[in-house]
Amino acid sequence: MRLVLGIETACDDTAAAVVDENMNVLSNSVWGQKQTHAAFRGVVPELAARRHAEVVFRVINEALSKANVSFDDISAVAVNNQHGLVRSVTVGVSAARALAFARALPLIPVHHVEAHIFSAIMSHEELSQPHICLAVAGGHNALILVREVGNYEVVGKTLDDSAGEAFDKVGSYLGLPFPAGGEVDKLARNGDATAFNLPRPIIKDGSLDFSFSGLKTPVRKAAENLEAHGSAADLAASFERAVVEVLAYKTLSAAKQFGISLVSVVGGVARNTLLRTELTRIGQDAGVVVKFAPPELCTDNAAMVAGLAQHQISCGAESNFAIDATPNAPLGRKSALYRPQR
Ligand code: KG4
Ligand code: ZN
């Protein structure tokens, strides 16, 4: 059985995982850095890279031991080298290159956002069909036409903040710890989403782009004056409703525009409770099937990296040691890199 060890260090999560060629996730270890960055209410790139360097080999050992395998059982090493904070990505790339070289294993470079897209595909067979992917996280926020694995067209993107950043900023206005998306989600469950009248930025401008920075000021002002209109839970729920309405509207517009009735949702914000229920419901009404990545594969992880590499190896991808951290690599047509073997 071919086993791939994946390594992922895009931002502030140090992750390693082992995935087999049938896409079974044998282990999925993630070491977050919440405490390192909490006081700064945002990720400090220099600190993130140092922390990755401290723990990366421990995380890799943990992933091997949780999968109940040793290095002798691993057939290839995969790493994200194409998206994230440059110093963070460099730590993962260096670790992966060193390990693959020392063990004479193939090294498979992958794109972080492509791995997020693949996190839904490896979990839902239907997604081998063309579909629209809503990739929604802290470091990226886009609508992507997925023609097949390796053939992508970004059809919409955020013009300013990502939805994840908006959740994190609103969390900080409400005094919640960073990253706050999960906490805002929990708080919103007990709130009244009609309590605050918030804008739905560029919802009907005819484009598939997003803009979430316009929500910050009204939410901050409301947070400074909470007693006047409602509770923190009400504000969290009103904000969450506004973001989810925009994401759902634009996603279904993309599906309609491209005549596609299949949608996937990936990235950290895809864990959001309201987004999961609302987009599924609105999709059903419009005859669009919506598939979410499983929660443990939504936030940054290395199982999606190892899974994508497994797919690429099956399609003939070759080892490449001449890789560097190129953290702003575009997500485009990549199939030339791993054309299926005939
Ligand atoms: O995919 P991810 O781990 O990292 C990036 O690639 O950016 O996403 C992290 C983002 C953070 O902004 C976090 O607040 C958000 O995902 N997030 C959520 C939830 N869980 C995580 N946002 C809304 N609701 C959630 N339940
Ligand atoms: Zn990510």
CSV table of C-alpha atoms and ligand atoms in Angstrom, one decimal:
chain,number,residue,atom,x,y,z
A,1,MET,CA,0.0,0.0,0.0
A,2,ARG,CA,1.4,3.4,-1.0
A,3,LEU,CA,1.6,5.8,1.9
A,4,VAL,CA,2.3,9.5,1.6
A,5,LEU,CA,3.5,11.7,4.5
A,6,GLY,CA,2.1,15.3,4.1
A,7,ILE,CA,3.6,18.4,5.7
A,8,GLU,CA,1.8,21.7,5.9
A,9,THR,CA,3.1,25.0,7.5
A,10,ALA,CA,1.3,27.8,5.5
A,11,CYS,CA,0.4,30.0,8.4
A,12,ASP,CA,0.2,29.2,12.1
A,13,ASP,CA,-0.6,25.5,12.1
A,14,THR,CA,2.2,23.0,12.0
A,15,ALA,CA,0.6,19.9,10.4
A,16,ALA,CA,1.7,16.4,9.3
A,17,ALA,CA,-0.5,13.5,8.2
A,18,VAL,CA,-0.3,10.1,6.6
A,19,VAL,CA,-2.8,9.2,3.8
A,20,ASP,CA,-3.0,5.9,1.8
A,21,GLU,CA,-3.7,5.6,-1.9
A,22,ASN,CA,-7.4,4.9,-1.2
A,23,MET,CA,-7.6,8.4,0.5
A,24,ASN,CA,-7.9,6.9,4.0
A,25,VAL,CA,-6.5,9.4,6.5
A,26,LEU,CA,-4.3,7.2,8.8
A,27,SER,CA,-3.3,10.2,10.9
A,28,ASN,CA,-3.9,14.0,10.9
A,29,SER,CA,-1.8,15.9,13.4
A,30,VAL,CA,-2.1,19.6,13.8
A,31,TRP,CA,-0.2,21.8,16.3
A,32,GLY,CA,-1.8,25.2,16.5
A,33,GLN,CA,-0.1,28.3,17.8
A,34,LYS,CA,-3.0,30.1,19.4
A,35,GLN,CA,-1.1,31.1,22.6
A,36,THR,CA,1.9,32.4,20.6
A,37,HIS,CA,-0.2,34.9,18.8
A,38,ALA,CA,-3.1,35.6,21.2
A,39,ALA,CA,-1.7,38.8,22.7
A,40,PHE,CA,-1.2,40.2,19.2
A,41,ARG,CA,-4.7,39.4,18.0
A,42,GLY,CA,-3.3,38.2,14.7
A,43,VAL,CA,-0.5,36.0,13.4
A,44,VAL,CA,3.0,37.4,13.8
A,45,PRO,CA,4.9,35.9,10.8
A,46,GLU,CA,8.4,35.8,12.5
A,47,LEU,CA,7.0,34.1,15.6
A,48,ALA,CA,5.0,31.7,13.5
A,49,ALA,CA,8.1,30.5,11.5
A,50,ARG,CA,10.1,30.0,14.7
A,51,ARG,CA,7.4,28.0,16.3
A,52,HIS,CA,7.1,25.8,13.2
A,53,ALA,CA,10.8,25.2,13.3
A,54,GLU,CA,10.6,24.1,17.0
A,55,VAL,CA,7.8,21.6,16.6
A,56,VAL,CA,7.8,20.4,12.9
A,57,PHE,CA,9.7,17.2,13.6
A,58,ARG,CA,7.7,16.4,16.7
A,59,VAL,CA,4.5,16.8,14.7
A,60,ILE,CA,5.9,14.5,11.9
A,61,ASN,CA,6.8,11.9,14.5
A,62,GLU,CA,3.4,12.2,16.1
A,63,ALA,CA,1.7,11.7,12.6
A,64,LEU,CA,3.8,8.5,12.0
A,65,SER,CA,3.1,7.1,15.4
A,66,LYS,CA,-0.7,7.8,15.2
A,67,ALA,CA,-0.8,6.1,11.8
A,68,ASN,CA,1.1,3.2,13.4
A,69,VAL,CA,3.8,3.3,10.7
A,70,SER,CA,7.5,4.1,10.6
A,71,PHE,CA,9.5,5.9,7.9
A,72,ASP,CA,10.2,2.6,6.3
A,73,ASP,CA,6.5,2.4,5.3
A,74,ILE,CA,6.4,5.8,3.7
A,75,SER,CA,6.5,5.9,-0.1
A,76,ALA,CA,6.7,9.7,-0.7
A,77,VAL,CA,6.8,13.1,1.1
A,78,ALA,CA,4.4,15.9,0.0
A,79,VAL,CA,4.6,19.6,1.1
A,80,ASN,CA,2.8,22.8,0.5
A,81,ASN,CA,5.3,25.2,-1.1
A,82,GLN,CA,3.0,27.5,-2.9
A,83,HIS,CA,0.8,29.5,-0.5
A,84,GLY,CA,1.2,31.1,2.9
A,85,LEU,CA,3.6,33.2,4.9
A,86,VAL,CA,7.0,32.9,3.2
A,87,ARG,CA,9.0,32.1,6.3
A,88,SER,CA,6.4,29.6,7.6
A,89,VAL,CA,6.2,27.8,4.2
A,90,THR,CA,10.0,27.7,4.1
A,91,VAL,CA,10.2,25.7,7.3
A,92,GLY,CA,7.8,23.0,6.0
A,93,VAL,CA,9.7,22.9,2.6
A,94,SER,CA,13.1,22.5,4.3
A,95,ALA,CA,11.8,19.7,6.6
A,96,ALA,CA,10.2,17.9,3.7
A,97,ARG,CA,13.3,18.2,1.4
A,98,ALA,CA,15.6,17.0,4.2
A,99,LEU,CA,13.5,14.0,5.1
A,100,ALA,CA,12.8,13.0,1.5
A,101,PHE,CA,16.5,13.3,0.6
A,102,ALA,CA,17.7,11.4,3.7
A,103,ARG,CA,15.2,8.6,3.0
A,104,ALA,CA,15.6,8.7,-0.8
A,105,LEU,CA,11.9,9.2,-1.2
A,106,PRO,CA,10.1,11.2,-4.0
A,107,LEU,CA,9.2,14.8,-3.0
A,108,ILE,CA,5.9,16.1,-4.2
A,109,PRO,CA,5.2,19.9,-4.0
A,110,VAL,CA,1.6,21.0,-3.8
A,111,HIS,CA,-0.4,24.3,-3.7
A,112,HIS,CA,-2.2,24.9,-0.4
A,113,VAL,CA,-5.4,26.2,-1.9
A,114,GLU,CA,-5.5,23.3,-4.4
A,115,ALA,CA,-5.1,21.0,-1.4
A,116,HIS,CA,-8.1,22.7,0.3
A,117,ILE,CA,-10.1,22.2,-2.9
A,118,PHE,CA,-9.0,18.5,-2.8
A,119,SER,CA,-10.0,18.1,0.9
A,120,ALA,CA,-13.7,18.0,-0.3
A,121,ILE,CA,-12.9,15.9,-3.4
A,122,MET,CA,-11.1,13.2,-1.4
A,123,SER,CA,-14.2,13.1,0.9
A,124,HIS,CA,-17.0,13.1,-1.7
A,125,GLU,CA,-16.8,11.0,-4.8
A,126,GLU,CA,-19.4,13.2,-6.7
A,127,LEU,CA,-16.8,16.0,-6.7
A,128,SER,CA,-14.8,14.3,-9.4
A,129,GLN,CA,-17.4,16.0,-11.6
A,130,PRO,CA,-16.9,19.7,-12.6
A,131,HIS,CA,-18.1,21.9,-9.8
A,132,ILE,CA,-17.8,25.3,-8.2
A,133,CYS,CA,-15.6,25.5,-5.1
A,134,LEU,CA,-16.1,28.1,-2.4
A,135,ALA,CA,-12.7,28.3,-0.7
A,136,VAL,CA,-13.2,30.4,2.4
A,137,ALA,CA,-10.6,30.8,5.1
A,138,GLY,CA,-8.4,33.4,6.8
A,139,GLY,CA,-5.6,33.6,4.2
A,140,HIS,CA,-7.8,33.1,1.1
A,141,ASN,CA,-11.4,33.6,-0.1
A,142,ALA,CA,-12.3,32.7,-3.6
A,143,LEU,CA,-14.8,31.0,-5.9
A,144,ILE,CA,-13.2,28.5,-8.2
A,145,LEU,CA,-14.5,26.7,-11.3
A,146,VAL,CA,-13.0,23.2,-10.9
A,147,ARG,CA,-13.2,21.5,-14.3
A,148,GLU,CA,-11.2,18.6,-13.0
A,149,VAL,CA,-8.4,18.1,-10.4
A,150,GLY,CA,-5.6,20.3,-11.8
A,151,ASN,CA,-7.7,22.5,-14.0
A,152,TYR,CA,-9.0,25.6,-12.2
A,153,GLU,CA,-10.3,29.0,-13.0
A,154,VAL,CA,-10.7,31.6,-10.2
A,155,VAL,CA,-14.0,33.2,-11.0
A,156,GLY,CA,-14.4,35.4,-7.9
A,157,LYS,CA,-12.2,36.6,-5.1
A,158,THR,CA,-12.2,39.0,-2.2
A,159,LEU,CA,-11.2,42.5,-3.0
A,160,ASP,CA,-10.1,43.2,0.6
A,161,ASP,CA,-10.5,41.0,3.7
A,162,SER,CA,-11.3,37.3,3.6
A,163,ALA,CA,-14.4,36.1,5.4
A,164,GLY,CA,-12.1,34.4,8.0
A,165,GLU,CA,-10.3,37.7,8.7
A,166,ALA,CA,-13.7,39.4,9.1
A,167,PHE,CA,-14.7,36.7,11.7
A,168,ASP,CA,-11.4,37.2,13.5
A,169,LYS,CA,-11.7,41.0,13.6
A,170,VAL,CA,-15.3,40.9,14.8
A,171,GLY,CA,-14.2,38.4,17.5
A,172,SER,CA,-11.5,40.9,18.7
A,173,TYR,CA,-14.2,43.6,18.9
A,174,LEU,CA,-16.2,41.3,21.1
A,175,GLY,CA,-13.1,40.4,23.2
A,176,LEU,CA,-12.9,36.8,22.0
A,177,PRO,CA,-9.5,35.0,21.6
A,178,PHE,CA,-7.8,34.9,18.2
A,179,PRO,CA,-8.5,33.1,15.9
A,180,ALA,CA,-12.1,33.9,16.7
A,181,GLY,CA,-14.2,32.2,14.0
A,182,GLY,CA,-15.2,29.2,16.1
A,183,GLU,CA,-16.0,31.4,19.1
A,184,VAL,CA,-18.1,33.8,17.1
A,185,ASP,CA,-19.9,30.7,15.7
A,186,LYS,CA,-20.6,29.4,19.2
A,187,LEU,CA,-21.7,32.8,20.5
A,188,ALA,CA,-24.0,33.4,17.5
A,189,ARG,CA,-25.9,30.2,18.2
A,190,ASN,CA,-27.6,32.0,21.2
A,191,GLY,CA,-28.2,35.3,19.4
A,192,ASP,CA,-30.9,37.0,17.4
A,193,ALA,CA,-29.6,37.6,13.8
A,194,THR,CA,-32.2,40.4,13.2
A,195,ALA,CA,-31.1,42.5,16.2
A,196,PHE,CA,-28.5,44.6,14.2
A,197,ASN,CA,-29.1,45.8,10.7
A,198,LEU,CA,-25.8,45.3,9.0
A,199,PRO,CA,-24.8,45.8,5.3
A,200,ARG,CA,-24.4,42.9,2.8
A,201,PRO,CA,-21.3,44.2,0.9
A,202,ILE,CA,-21.4,44.2,-2.9
A,203,ILE,CA,-24.0,41.4,-2.8
A,204,LYS,CA,-25.8,42.6,-5.9
A,205,ASP,CA,-23.1,44.2,-8.0
A,206,GLY,CA,-23.3,41.5,-10.6
A,207,SER,CA,-19.7,40.3,-10.0
A,208,LEU,CA,-18.6,37.1,-8.2
A,209,ASP,CA,-16.1,39.0,-6.1
A,210,PHE,CA,-16.4,39.6,-2.3
A,211,SER,CA,-15.7,42.5,0.0
A,212,PHE,CA,-15.9,42.1,3.7
A,213,SER,CA,-14.0,45.1,5.0
A,214,GLY,CA,-17.2,47.3,4.9
A,215,LEU,CA,-18.6,45.2,7.7
A,216,LYS,CA,-15.9,46.0,10.1
A,217,THR,CA,-16.8,49.6,11.0
A,218,PRO,CA,-20.5,49.1,11.6
A,219,VAL,CA,-19.7,46.0,13.7
A,220,ARG,CA,-17.0,47.8,15.7
A,221,LYS,CA,-19.4,50.8,16.4
A,222,ALA,CA,-22.2,48.4,17.4
A,223,ALA,CA,-19.7,46.5,19.7
A,224,GLU,CA,-18.8,49.8,21.4
A,225,ASN,CA,-22.4,50.5,22.1
A,226,LEU,CA,-23.8,47.1,22.8
A,227,GLU,CA,-26.3,47.9,25.5
A,228,ALA,CA,-28.2,50.2,23.1
A,229,HIS,CA,-29.4,47.5,20.6
A,230,GLY,CA,-28.7,44.0,21.9
A,231,SER,CA,-26.2,41.5,23.3
A,232,ALA,CA,-22.8,40.3,22.1
A,233,ALA,CA,-24.5,37.1,20.9
A,234,ASP,CA,-27.0,39.2,18.9
A,235,LEU,CA,-24.2,41.1,17.2
A,236,ALA,CA,-22.3,37.9,16.5
A,237,ALA,CA,-25.4,36.3,15.0
A,238,SER,CA,-26.2,39.4,12.9
A,239,PHE,CA,-22.7,39.6,11.6
A,240,GLU,CA,-22.6,35.9,10.8
A,241,ARG,CA,-25.9,36.1,9.0
A,242,ALA,CA,-24.6,39.0,6.8
A,243,VAL,CA,-21.4,37.1,5.8
A,244,VAL,CA,-23.3,33.8,5.2
A,245,GLU,CA,-25.9,35.6,3.0
A,246,VAL,CA,-23.1,37.1,0.8
A,247,LEU,CA,-21.2,33.9,0.6
A,248,ALA,CA,-24.3,31.9,-0.3
A,249,TYR,CA,-25.6,34.4,-2.8
A,250,LYS,CA,-22.3,34.7,-4.7
A,251,THR,CA,-21.8,30.9,-4.7
A,252,LEU,CA,-25.2,30.2,-6.2
A,253,SER,CA,-24.7,33.0,-8.7
A,254,ALA,CA,-21.5,31.3,-9.8
A,255,ALA,CA,-23.2,27.9,-10.1
A,256,LYS,CA,-26.0,29.5,-12.2
A,257,GLN,CA,-23.6,31.5,-14.4
A,258,PHE,CA,-21.6,28.4,-15.3
A,259,GLY,CA,-24.6,26.1,-15.5
A,260,ILE,CA,-23.3,23.9,-12.7
A,261,SER,CA,-25.4,22.2,-10.0
A,262,LEU,CA,-22.6,20.9,-7.8
A,263,VAL,CA,-20.8,23.0,-5.2
A,264,SER,CA,-18.1,22.3,-2.7
A,265,VAL,CA,-17.1,24.4,0.4
A,266,VAL,CA,-13.6,24.2,1.9
A,267,GLY,CA,-11.3,26.2,4.2
A,268,GLY,CA,-11.6,27.2,7.9
A,269,VAL,CA,-14.8,29.1,7.5
A,270,ALA,CA,-16.5,26.0,6.0
A,271,ARG,CA,-16.7,24.8,9.6
A,272,ASN,CA,-19.2,27.5,10.3
A,273,THR,CA,-22.6,26.1,11.5
A,274,LEU,CA,-24.8,28.6,9.8
A,275,LEU,CA,-22.9,28.5,6.5
A,276,ARG,CA,-23.3,24.7,6.5
A,277,THR,CA,-27.0,24.7,7.2
A,278,GLU,CA,-28.0,27.7,5.1
A,279,LEU,CA,-25.9,27.0,2.0
A,280,THR,CA,-27.2,23.4,2.0
A,281,ARG,CA,-30.8,24.6,2.4
A,282,ILE,CA,-30.6,27.4,-0.2
A,283,GLY,CA,-28.8,25.0,-2.6
A,284,GLN,CA,-31.6,22.4,-2.2
A,285,ASP,CA,-34.2,25.1,-3.1
A,286,ALA,CA,-32.2,26.0,-6.2
A,287,GLY,CA,-31.5,22.4,-7.2
A,288,VAL,CA,-27.8,22.7,-6.4
A,289,VAL,CA,-26.0,19.9,-4.4
A,290,VAL,CA,-23.6,21.4,-1.8
A,291,LYS,CA,-20.8,19.2,-0.3
A,292,PHE,CA,-18.7,20.5,2.6
A,293,ALA,CA,-15.2,19.2,3.5
A,294,PRO,CA,-15.4,17.3,6.8
A,295,PRO,CA,-14.7,19.7,9.7
A,296,GLU,CA,-11.3,18.2,10.5
A,297,LEU,CA,-10.2,18.8,6.9
A,298,CYS,CA,-11.5,22.4,6.8
A,299,THR,CA,-9.0,24.2,8.9
A,300,ASP,CA,-5.3,23.9,7.8
A,301,ASN,CA,-4.1,20.3,7.8
A,302,ALA,CA,-1.7,18.0,6.1
A,303,ALA,CA,-4.1,15.2,5.2
A,304,MET,CA,-5.3,17.4,2.3
A,305,VAL,CA,-1.7,17.8,1.2
A,306,ALA,CA,-1.0,14.1,1.3
A,307,GLY,CA,-4.3,13.3,-0.3
A,308,LEU,CA,-3.7,15.6,-3.3
A,309,ALA,CA,-0.1,14.2,-3.7
A,310,GLN,CA,-1.6,10.7,-3.8
A,311,HIS,CA,-3.8,11.8,-6.6
A,312,GLN,CA,-1.0,13.5,-8.4
A,313,ILE,CA,1.3,10.4,-8.1
A,314,SER,CA,-1.5,8.2,-9.5
A,315,CYS,CA,-1.6,10.6,-12.5
A,316,GLY,CA,2.2,10.4,-13.0
A,317,ALA,CA,3.6,13.3,-11.0
A,318,GLU,CA,7.3,13.0,-10.6
A,319,SER,CA,9.5,13.9,-7.7
A,320,ASN,CA,10.8,17.4,-7.7
A,321,PHE,CA,13.6,18.5,-5.4
A,322,ALA,CA,14.2,21.8,-7.1
A,323,ILE,CA,11.5,23.5,-5.2
A,324,ASP,CA,11.5,26.6,-3.1
A,325,ALA,CA,8.8,28.4,-1.1
A,326,THR,CA,6.8,30.4,-3.7
A,327,PRO,CA,4.0,31.5,-1.5
A,328,ASN,CA,2.1,33.6,-4.0
A,329,ALA,CA,1.8,31.0,-6.7
A,330,PRO,CA,-1.3,31.4,-8.8
A,331,LEU,CA,-3.9,28.7,-8.8
A,332,GLY,CA,-4.6,27.9,-12.5
A,333,ARG,CA,-4.3,25.2,-15.0
A,334,LYS,CA,-1.9,22.6,-13.6
A,335,SER,CA,-2.9,19.4,-15.3
A,336,ALA,CA,0.2,19.5,-17.5
A,337,LEU,CA,2.1,18.7,-14.3
A,338,TYR,CA,0.3,15.4,-13.7
A,339,ARG,CA,-1.4,14.3,-16.8
A,340,PRO,CA,-3.0,10.9,-16.2
A,341,GLN,CA,-0.8,8.0,-17.4
A,342,ARG,CA,-2.3,6.0,-20.2
B,1,KG4,O1,-8.2,27.2,6.6
B,1,KG4,P1,-7.6,28.0,7.8
B,1,KG4,O2,-7.2,27.1,9.0
B,1,KG4,O3,-6.4,28.8,7.4
B,1,KG4,C1,-6.2,29.5,6.2
B,1,KG4,O4,-5.9,28.9,5.2
B,1,KG4,O5,-6.5,30.8,6.3
B,1,KG4,O6,-8.8,29.0,8.2
B,1,KG4,C2,-8.7,29.7,9.4
B,1,KG4,C3,-9.8,30.7,9.5
B,1,KG4,C4,-9.8,31.6,10.7
B,1,KG4,O7,-10.0,32.9,10.2
B,1,KG4,C5,-10.8,31.2,11.6
B,1,KG4,O8,-11.4,32.2,12.4
B,1,KG4,C6,-11.9,30.6,10.6
B,1,KG4,O9,-11.1,30.0,9.6
B,1,KG4,N1,-12.8,29.7,11.2
B,1,KG4,C7,-14.2,29.9,11.3
B,1,KG4,C8,-14.7,28.8,12.0
B,1,KG4,N2,-13.7,27.9,12.4
B,1,KG4,C9,-12.5,28.5,11.9
B,1,KG4,N3,-14.9,30.9,10.9
B,1,KG4,C10,-16.2,30.8,11.1
B,1,KG4,N4,-16.8,29.8,11.8
B,1,KG4,C11,-16.1,28.8,12.3
B,1,KG4,N5,-16.7,27.8,12.9
B,2,ZN,ZN,-5.7,27.3,4.4
